[in-house]
Every structure is written in structure tokens, then in C-alpha cells.
Amino acid sequence: MPVSAARSAREILVNLHDVMAARSNAQAKLNSVVEIIGEALDSEVCSIYLLREGVLELFATRGLSPEAVHVTKLALGEGLVGTIAANNEVLNLDEATSHPDFAYKPETGEDRYHSFAGVPIIRRERAVGVLAVQHADPRRYEDVEIEALQTVAMVLSELIANAGLIDQGSPRDRPQSTGSTRIAGQKLVDGMAVGCAVFHQPRVHIEHTVAEDTEAERHRVYAAFDKMREQIDRIAREAEFGVGDEHQEVIATYKMFAYDEGWARRINEAIDSGLTAEAAIERVQQRTRQRMRQIDDPLLADRMHDLEDLSNRLLRIVSGQMGTAAQLGLRQDTILIARNLGPAELLEYDRRRLKGVVLEEGSLTAHVTIVARAMGVPVLGRVRDVRTLIGEGDLLLLDVTEGTVAVRPTSAMEEAFDSKLAARQKRKAAYAALRDVAPETRDGHRVTVMVNAGLRDDVAALDVTGADGIGLFRTEFQFLVSATLPQRERQQRLYREVLDAAGARPVIFRTVDIGGDKALPYLVHAEDEENPAMGWRALRLALERDGLMKAQARALLEAAAGRTLYVMFPMVSEAWEFDEARALFEKQRDFLHGRGKRLPLEVRYGAMLEVPALAFQLDLLLPNVDFLSIGTNDLTQFLFAADRANPKLAERYDWLSPSILRFLRRVAVPAAQAGVPISVCGEMGGRPLEAMALIGIGIDRLSITPAAVGPVKAMIRSLDLAAITAFMTTLLANPPRDMRGALAGWAAAQGVELA
């Protein structure tokens, strides 16, 4: 925008502010806006197109035929205007007809104009219209003119939204698409749910864009920068010990951007143009997004993402809109939307309101999935473009069984969903009727079916399902939800309450399995780790930090006074690790006995077999353990060298692979010969078809999610042990290419219930 030929962006905004404050109707305001902008940019044409009912409608123009207003309409992606809106991009052309998407609309009389520039009018991260200028002479508009157009477009978004001129939909947010749609994803936790979409990190919505006092806005930004830099400095200090080089690089980059004076200067320049602090940050952020779309170098694109993340942080600080949806509180039945979640973040939500979760990422064996399964919350993962397809407040029908979520469903979709949900609930009622029925095969073999737990409230599942006990109590959940290391007294109180609630039924406590993807912010790592899943975690961490394990040992021993205590050590790699952990517990037992403390009547010690190496030391291990439990989640990732947290590998390796089944049988046979009970406590045992295969190779103790008890019981009661044992022997001797299909076919022929 040449200074001698046009007003500054600030002057345009001042005039627009007067227009917005006037009492005239919306159409009159838009008519004034195009005159102001056209005159300021010395442009012969200025036009505003707004998105109405899914199409872009010419709402106001200076220079085009007045008869075209409210007549000319373009679909998203149609013509130059439709392309700008569909792609959220800027076009600046010295010859409009040269663009491949050019579409001539004869009623506009635009054939005499050559140059064209257009910018999207963006409202809550989507295009709701287009602001375009045209000129008879072929010329490209100056960068400063495009900049002025984009700044004005931001202010226009407020004007037209407040006037109700654009498709509003949800009061909080709208996706690019506004019709009913069905989105596919990966099945993580089975179930069906109805609820309104709530984003884990709600967007900051900018309601006021034009500044009343420029200096006041500048001071707000300065204060926000100071606070943001303090936060980044604190993150950097806390991460100085024990994070890997890659993490250090990320933090260093964050710090570099946080102190980047160029970024701060660009925000100040946007404030100078007349924008509020929030609008100025968002304006600069829009430029960043446009640059990101033009970057092919993935490393450079990552750096731009870093800047966007910092912009979001700065925007939250300056607006005072901090926190997650959990901290703000759920007000209705909710389907939570997030890129990804940690287990502690999920546990912050009100379980009465949280009905389901939709993740952009996520994997089948990630711990957030396990926590959600324990909570009975269905989860659909790997759902792409959720921000584009789902709006805050949209009604969602989540059907993880089908691997889909219906967004803004039609009445027919709701009816079909309700019918399916009713049928599902009928099946659940049938499973509930099995609560007091023993899981016994048709030929009289009793299978032990226990549940996995990690929260105090989970113990109620014993009475609801009729399970035989708790085969895996994950003690680390208490550590994950605590801001500081839980004191021994707090641990002891939890363990005693769990044992009291379980009554005579056994509870197997797994000692803390932290590290890897369950890092604790208050527990500083001592070494860099490139692969935490195979690093300093679980028993390895506990043996090195023996103070942590001693405190837990005393808490468990005192909580189980007068009862039998079952203790299980996670991620045992070699027999001597189990021996050392058991010796530590026994030493604490002696210590408490010497001080006259009441102790358990008996302590039974077990090991988790998750590391394949332990299978080759069974001759050393089995004489010393009271029971053995196989954790199939970690075992699978180690056997296949497939990171359980990598979404691309989440479903690549099947639990019914001959490799896994043969491995498990190699463990089950010597355990049975030694008289050591062996169970599976991973997710594998909670699926009826997989559980059938496990029983067929000699594993008849399962610890599974409470929701799986009914279906697994039904399968067991329809199964003949001798028949499945013989079939599995034949199958593993000469495995078919499709092991899953072969097992499903056999089950159908034998009348085994797998629904």
C-alpha cells in the first residue's frame, strides 16, 4: 500500500470502528466497508463474499454490478473466491484469467478488470467469507496492501458474526463442514456413547479485534510475554536433568522463539495497525500458518509448529483463558476431543459426564487407552482432521464397535444408533445375568477370571461382574495423578481401602511401573534416554531408587495386616532382579516385625513376564515365584520391535500371530510342570477370540477389563476345553496364513459364543 496513495491500516480500522458502532443495519455497514477499503487502497473494485448455507454469496461491492449482490454465488472451491475460502489462502494475481480456477460470472460485469487480490475472512480458524479487490490495470498488489486486507478481514469477521450474517451453528465453534458426516478411526476401547463435542484444550475465541487504547494493548502483550518466558524458563530448568538430546533441542527452540524479538516486533506492528492484543497475536499466527502451508522441509515445518504452539500459549495468557476442559468442568454428557492424552489428564475428568473420547492420535496399547478401558470410557483413535470436521458443541454418536463417530447426525442416523445401542444394552443385560455363574467350560474345566484395576472405585467391578478377584492392581495410578510423590501413609490408606472392598477375594498389587510413557514430573531422570520404553522404568527404576520401593513395600505390608498379600514385580528381565526385589520386601517385613507392627499372614510373590529374555530363565525363576503373569502389551512390542506408542504400528501385529501364541505356550508348559499358576493380564485376554486361544494353549487364568468379563464368561461356558486344546495343537504345528480367520471359523462351527 503506497503511503502517498492510501491510508494506513490504522486509519482504515478507525473508520471501520465508526461503521461498526453505527446504528445502521448490517447491509448498510457492509456497503460502507467496501467503499472505505476500496478508497483506501485506491482500488476500483472491493467486494465482500460471505458463507451462507454452504455457498459464498456476494454481499456487498464497490465497482461490480449492484444487480449481482445476493445473486452471484460460488461453491467452496469454485472460482478464485471459492478457492480462497476452501484453502484458507491468499491470491494476488496481475491477470485473474490466467489462474486455472478462474470462473467468469457475467452478471458481475468484472470482465474489464485484470488484477485481483483476495484474502479469506477467518472466524475461529475457518473461512467464513472472502474480501477481494480488483483493478483494471494488470498489476500485483503490494505486500503492505495484502497485509492491510488481511488485517481488515480479521475485523470484518467480528462485524459479520455479530450481525448474524454467516453460518453460525454451534455458539462456540464451527468446523469447515456443517452437514452430517461419519468419520472413521481406529478402535481403541470398545463401546457406544452419545454426547456433545468438547475439546480438551478449548480454543481461545477473540471477540474484540479493534483496540480502544493501543498503548494499553501493548502493555498487555508485554506482560504476557514476560509470563510466557517465565514459564518456558521454568520448563527448561526442570528439564535440565535426565531428558534426552532431542527434548533438549525442542526446549532450546521454544526458548529461542520465546525470546525472538522479531516475533514480538511483528505483534507490536499489528497492534500499531489498531488491533487488540489478542487479535494482533492471532494476526501474526495466521501469517505463520500461511508460511507453514508453503514449507516442504519437514524440519523447518516442525519449527513453525513450535512457534504456533508458543503463540497459543501467549494467546491464552493474554486472554486469561487458561486450563483444559477438565479444569473448566464438564456441564453435560461429553465426547472429549483431543490430539492425544496422558493417563493423568484423562483421570482429571468427571467420570459421570465423560462418555467417550475421540483422539487424532492414540494407539491400542498406550496407557491412556488402558486407563480409559478401566474407566469404561469408549475411545476412537487415529481420527484425522477433527478440528476441521467436528465443532465444539456438536452432537456426536460414537460407535467404536464400528470404528466410527457420527457428527451432527440426521434423525435417521440417531434412530439407527439408538436401535443398535438398545441391542447392545440387551446383550450387556445377558452378560450381567452371568454374574453369579462360574466361568466353566462345557466339559467342566473351571477358568479363573479376574479384573484389572488401578483406582479405588474400580473394586466395585468385582460385585458387578462376579469376577474372582483383582489380577492386576496398577499402583502407579496414584503416582500419576499426584502433584508430588505420594507419602507412605497415603499409599497405605489406598491399599487398605482396596483390600477391604475386595473382602475375601484376592488382590494382586503390581509395584509401581513408572517411566517410559508414564513419566512423573516430580521424579527427575538421571540419564538421557532415546527409547524410554526400553529404558529406566518399572522394576529397574524401583531397584535403583530403592527408597521408593521400600516405602511402597511398607505401605503394602501394613495395609495387608492379617490377610494374604499378593505382590507382583513388573518388567522382570532376569531372575536375579526378582530375587533382589523379593529380598527388599522381606527386609522391610523384618523391619516392621521388629517394631511390633501387624503383618500379613502370608506374602505371595509373583513376576510379570513382559521382557522376552525372562522366558529363557524360567528354570531359575520358577522355583522362587508363587505365580507368574504375562503382560501381553509390552511383550508384543518387545517381540516385534514395534513401539506400542507409535500409532502407525498400533494394529500391525496381531495378538493371534503364531509367534506370540507359540511363545506363550513355551512359557505355559514349564510353568504348569512346575506347579506355578500362570495368567495373562494384558489386553489380549479381554477379547473372547484371543481368550479362547489362550485357554487352548494352557493359560486358564485371565485378568481383564471389567467390561470384558461378561463376554469372556459367555465364551468360556460355550467352549469345550479338550476340543480347543486339540485344535490349537494342530493349528500351531502348521499355522495358516490367517490364524484369526481359522480360529473364528472353528469357533463358529463349534457354536462358541464370541459376540
PDB file of N, CA and C in Angstrom, residues 570-608:
ATOM      1  N   PRO A 570       6.913 -55.730  38.133  1.00  0.00           N
ATOM      2  CA  PRO A 570       6.784 -55.546  36.680  1.00  0.00           C
ATOM      3  C   PRO A 570       8.127 -55.533  35.949  1.00  0.00           C
ATOM      4  N   MET A 571       8.080 -55.932  34.702  1.00  0.00           N
ATOM      5  CA  MET A 571       9.210 -55.840  33.786  1.00  0.00           C
ATOM      6  C   MET A 571      10.471 -56.509  34.332  1.00  0.00           C
ATOM      7  N   VAL A 572      10.306 -57.722  34.820  1.00  0.00           N
ATOM      8  CA  VAL A 572      11.462 -58.502  35.267  1.00  0.00           C
ATOM      9  C   VAL A 572      12.183 -59.014  34.019  1.00  0.00           C
ATOM     10  N   SER A 573      13.460 -58.719  33.917  1.00  0.00           N
ATOM     11  CA  SER A 573      14.234 -59.135  32.740  1.00  0.00           C
ATOM     12  C   SER A 573      15.100 -60.356  33.026  1.00  0.00           C
ATOM     13  N   GLU A 574      15.571 -60.454  34.280  1.00  0.00           N
ATOM     14  CA  GLU A 574      16.402 -61.592  34.666  1.00  0.00           C
ATOM     15  C   GLU A 574      15.971 -62.076  36.050  1.00  0.00           C
ATOM     16  N   ALA A 575      16.239 -63.353  36.320  1.00  0.00           N
ATOM     17  CA  ALA A 575      15.777 -63.954  37.571  1.00  0.00           C
ATOM     18  C   ALA A 575      16.327 -63.226  38.789  1.00  0.00           C
ATOM     19  N   TRP A 576      17.568 -62.723  38.711  1.00  0.00           N
ATOM     20  CA  TRP A 576      18.155 -62.070  39.880  1.00  0.00           C
ATOM     21  C   TRP A 576      17.416 -60.791  40.247  1.00  0.00           C
ATOM     22  N   GLU A 577      16.766 -60.121  39.268  1.00  0.00           N
ATOM     23  CA  GLU A 577      16.009 -58.912  39.579  1.00  0.00           C
ATOM     24  C   GLU A 577      14.816 -59.248  40.472  1.00  0.00           C
ATOM     25  N   PHE A 578      14.135 -60.350  40.151  1.00  0.00           N
ATOM     26  CA  PHE A 578      13.032 -60.788  41.015  1.00  0.00           C
ATOM     27  C   PHE A 578      13.553 -61.114  42.408  1.00  0.00           C
ATOM     28  N   ASP A 579      14.665 -61.838  42.477  1.00  0.00           N
ATOM     29  CA  ASP A 579      15.233 -62.213  43.777  1.00  0.00           C
ATOM     30  C   ASP A 579      15.563 -60.971  44.604  1.00  0.00           C
ATOM     31  N   GLU A 580      16.121 -59.964  43.952  1.00  0.00           N
ATOM     32  CA  GLU A 580      16.506 -58.745  44.669  1.00  0.00           C
ATOM     33  C   GLU A 580      15.278 -57.984  45.161  1.00  0.00           C
ATOM     34  N   ALA A 581      14.238 -57.919  44.311  1.00  0.00           N
ATOM     35  CA  ALA A 581      13.016 -57.215  44.712  1.00  0.00           C
ATOM     36  C   ALA A 581      12.331 -57.942  45.872  1.00  0.00           C
ATOM     37  N   ARG A 582      12.290 -59.259  45.803  1.00  0.00           N
ATOM     38  CA  ARG A 582      11.683 -60.037  46.881  1.00  0.00           C
ATOM     39  C   ARG A 582      12.470 -59.851  48.180  1.00  0.00           C
ATOM     40  N   ALA A 583      13.810 -59.845  48.075  1.00  0.00           N
ATOM     41  CA  ALA A 583      14.641 -59.665  49.269  1.00  0.00           C
ATOM     42  C   ALA A 583      14.394 -58.297  49.900  1.00  0.00           C
ATOM     43  N   LEU A 584      14.190 -57.281  49.056  1.00  0.00           N
ATOM     44  CA  LEU A 584      13.900 -55.939  49.578  1.00  0.00           C
ATOM     45  C   LEU A 584      12.611 -55.956  50.383  1.00  0.00           C
ATOM     46  N   PHE A 585      11.563 -56.610  49.838  1.00  0.00           N
ATOM     47  CA  PHE A 585      10.291 -56.695  50.556  1.00  0.00           C
ATOM     48  C   PHE A 585      10.458 -57.454  51.869  1.00  0.00           C
ATOM     49  N   GLU A 586      11.184 -58.562  51.811  1.00  0.00           N
ATOM     50  CA  GLU A 586      11.354 -59.373  53.022  1.00  0.00           C
ATOM     51  C   GLU A 586      12.125 -58.605  54.095  1.00  0.00           C
ATOM     52  N   LYS A 587      13.064 -57.788  53.664  1.00  0.00           N
ATOM     53  CA  LYS A 587      13.815 -56.985  54.625  1.00  0.00           C
ATOM     54  C   LYS A 587      12.901 -55.968  55.306  1.00  0.00           C
ATOM     55  N   GLN A 588      11.987 -55.370  54.532  1.00  0.00           N
ATOM     56  CA  GLN A 588      11.037 -54.425  55.124  1.00  0.00           C
ATOM     57  C   GLN A 588      10.048 -55.150  56.036  1.00  0.00           C
ATOM     58  N   ARG A 589       9.737 -56.384  55.674  1.00  0.00           N
ATOM     59  CA  ARG A 589       8.861 -57.199  56.524  1.00  0.00           C
ATOM     60  C   ARG A 589       9.530 -57.455  57.884  1.00  0.00           C
ATOM     61  N   ASP A 590      10.816 -57.784  57.835  1.00  0.00           N
ATOM     62  CA  ASP A 590      11.558 -57.999  59.077  1.00  0.00           C
ATOM     63  C   ASP A 590      11.639 -56.705  59.896  1.00  0.00           C
ATOM     64  N   PHE A 591      11.852 -55.608  59.203  1.00  0.00           N
ATOM     65  CA  PHE A 591      11.953 -54.299  59.861  1.00  0.00           C
ATOM     66  C   PHE A 591      10.664 -53.991  60.621  1.00  0.00           C
ATOM     67  N   LEU A 592       9.505 -54.192  59.967  1.00  0.00           N
ATOM     68  CA  LEU A 592       8.220 -53.904  60.604  1.00  0.00           C
ATOM     69  C   LEU A 592       7.941 -54.876  61.746  1.00  0.00           C
ATOM     70  N   HIS A 593       8.334 -56.138  61.553  1.00  0.00           N
ATOM     71  CA  HIS A 593       8.140 -57.135  62.601  1.00  0.00           C
ATOM     72  C   HIS A 593       8.923 -56.741  63.857  1.00  0.00           C
ATOM     73  N   GLY A 594      10.147 -56.227  63.651  1.00  0.00           N
ATOM     74  CA  GLY A 594      10.971 -55.810  64.775  1.00  0.00           C
ATOM     75  C   GLY A 594      10.387 -54.648  65.538  1.00  0.00           C
ATOM     76  N   ARG A 595       9.496 -53.912  64.923  1.00  0.00           N
ATOM     77  CA  ARG A 595       8.854 -52.778  65.591  1.00  0.00           C
ATOM     78  C   ARG A 595       7.432 -53.100  66.036  1.00  0.00           C
ATOM     79  N   GLY A 596       7.122 -54.370  66.024  1.00  0.00           N
ATOM     80  CA  GLY A 596       5.839 -54.806  66.565  1.00  0.00           C
ATOM     81  C   GLY A 596       4.641 -54.493  65.696  1.00  0.00           C
ATOM     82  N   LYS A 597       4.841 -54.239  64.422  1.00  0.00           N
ATOM     83  CA  LYS A 597       3.732 -53.930  63.526  1.00  0.00           C
ATOM     84  C   LYS A 597       2.989 -55.211  63.142  1.00  0.00           C
ATOM     85  N   ARG A 598       1.675 -55.095  62.958  1.00  0.00           N
ATOM     86  CA  ARG A 598       0.894 -56.223  62.459  1.00  0.00           C
ATOM     87  C   ARG A 598       1.242 -56.457  60.990  1.00  0.00           C
ATOM     88  N   LEU A 599       1.376 -57.705  60.615  1.00  0.00           N
ATOM     89  CA  LEU A 599       1.843 -58.054  59.275  1.00  0.00           C
ATOM     90  C   LEU A 599       0.871 -58.997  58.582  1.00  0.00           C
ATOM     91  N   PRO A 600       1.031 -59.199  57.274  1.00  0.00           N
ATOM     92  CA  PRO A 600       0.187 -60.165  56.569  1.00  0.00           C
ATOM     93  C   PRO A 600       0.409 -61.576  57.105  1.00  0.00           C
ATOM     94  N   LEU A 601      -0.638 -62.390  56.997  1.00  0.00           N
ATOM     95  CA  LEU A 601      -0.499 -63.792  57.376  1.00  0.00           C
ATOM     96  C   LEU A 601       0.478 -64.500  56.446  1.00  0.00           C
ATOM     97  N   GLU A 602       0.472 -64.050  55.182  1.00  0.00           N
ATOM     98  CA  GLU A 602       1.329 -64.663  54.176  1.00  0.00           C
ATOM     99  C   GLU A 602       1.574 -63.644  53.077  1.00  0.00           C
ATOM    100  N   VAL A 603       2.770 -63.690  52.491  1.00  0.00           N
ATOM    101  CA  VAL A 603       3.072 -62.854  51.332  1.00  0.00           C
ATOM    102  C   VAL A 603       3.429 -63.777  50.177  1.00  0.00           C
ATOM    103  N   ARG A 604       2.697 -63.618  49.067  1.00  0.00           N
ATOM    104  CA  ARG A 604       2.956 -64.424  47.880  1.00  0.00           C
ATOM    105  C   ARG A 604       3.511 -63.498  46.808  1.00  0.00           C
ATOM    106  N   TYR A 605       4.641 -63.897  46.227  1.00  0.00           N
ATOM    107  CA  TYR A 605       5.356 -63.040  45.284  1.00  0.00           C
ATOM    108  C   TYR A 605       5.240 -63.585  43.856  1.00  0.00           C
ATOM    109  N   GLY A 606       5.013 -62.673  42.927  1.00  0.00           N
ATOM    110  CA  GLY A 606       4.923 -63.056  41.522  1.00  0.00           C
ATOM    111  C   GLY A 606       5.743 -62.136  40.647  1.00  0.00           C
ATOM    112  N   ALA A 607       5.961 -62.568  39.420  1.00  0.00           N
ATOM    113  CA  ALA A 607       6.714 -61.777  38.447  1.00  0.00           C
ATOM    114  C   ALA A 607       5.869 -61.575  37.203  1.00  0.00           C
ATOM    115  N   MET A 608       6.027 -60.409  36.581  1.00  0.00           N
ATOM    116  CA  MET A 608       5.398 -60.181  35.280  1.00  0.00           C
ATOM    117  C   MET A 608       6.394 -60.535  34.198  1.00  0.00           C
TER     118      MET A 608
END
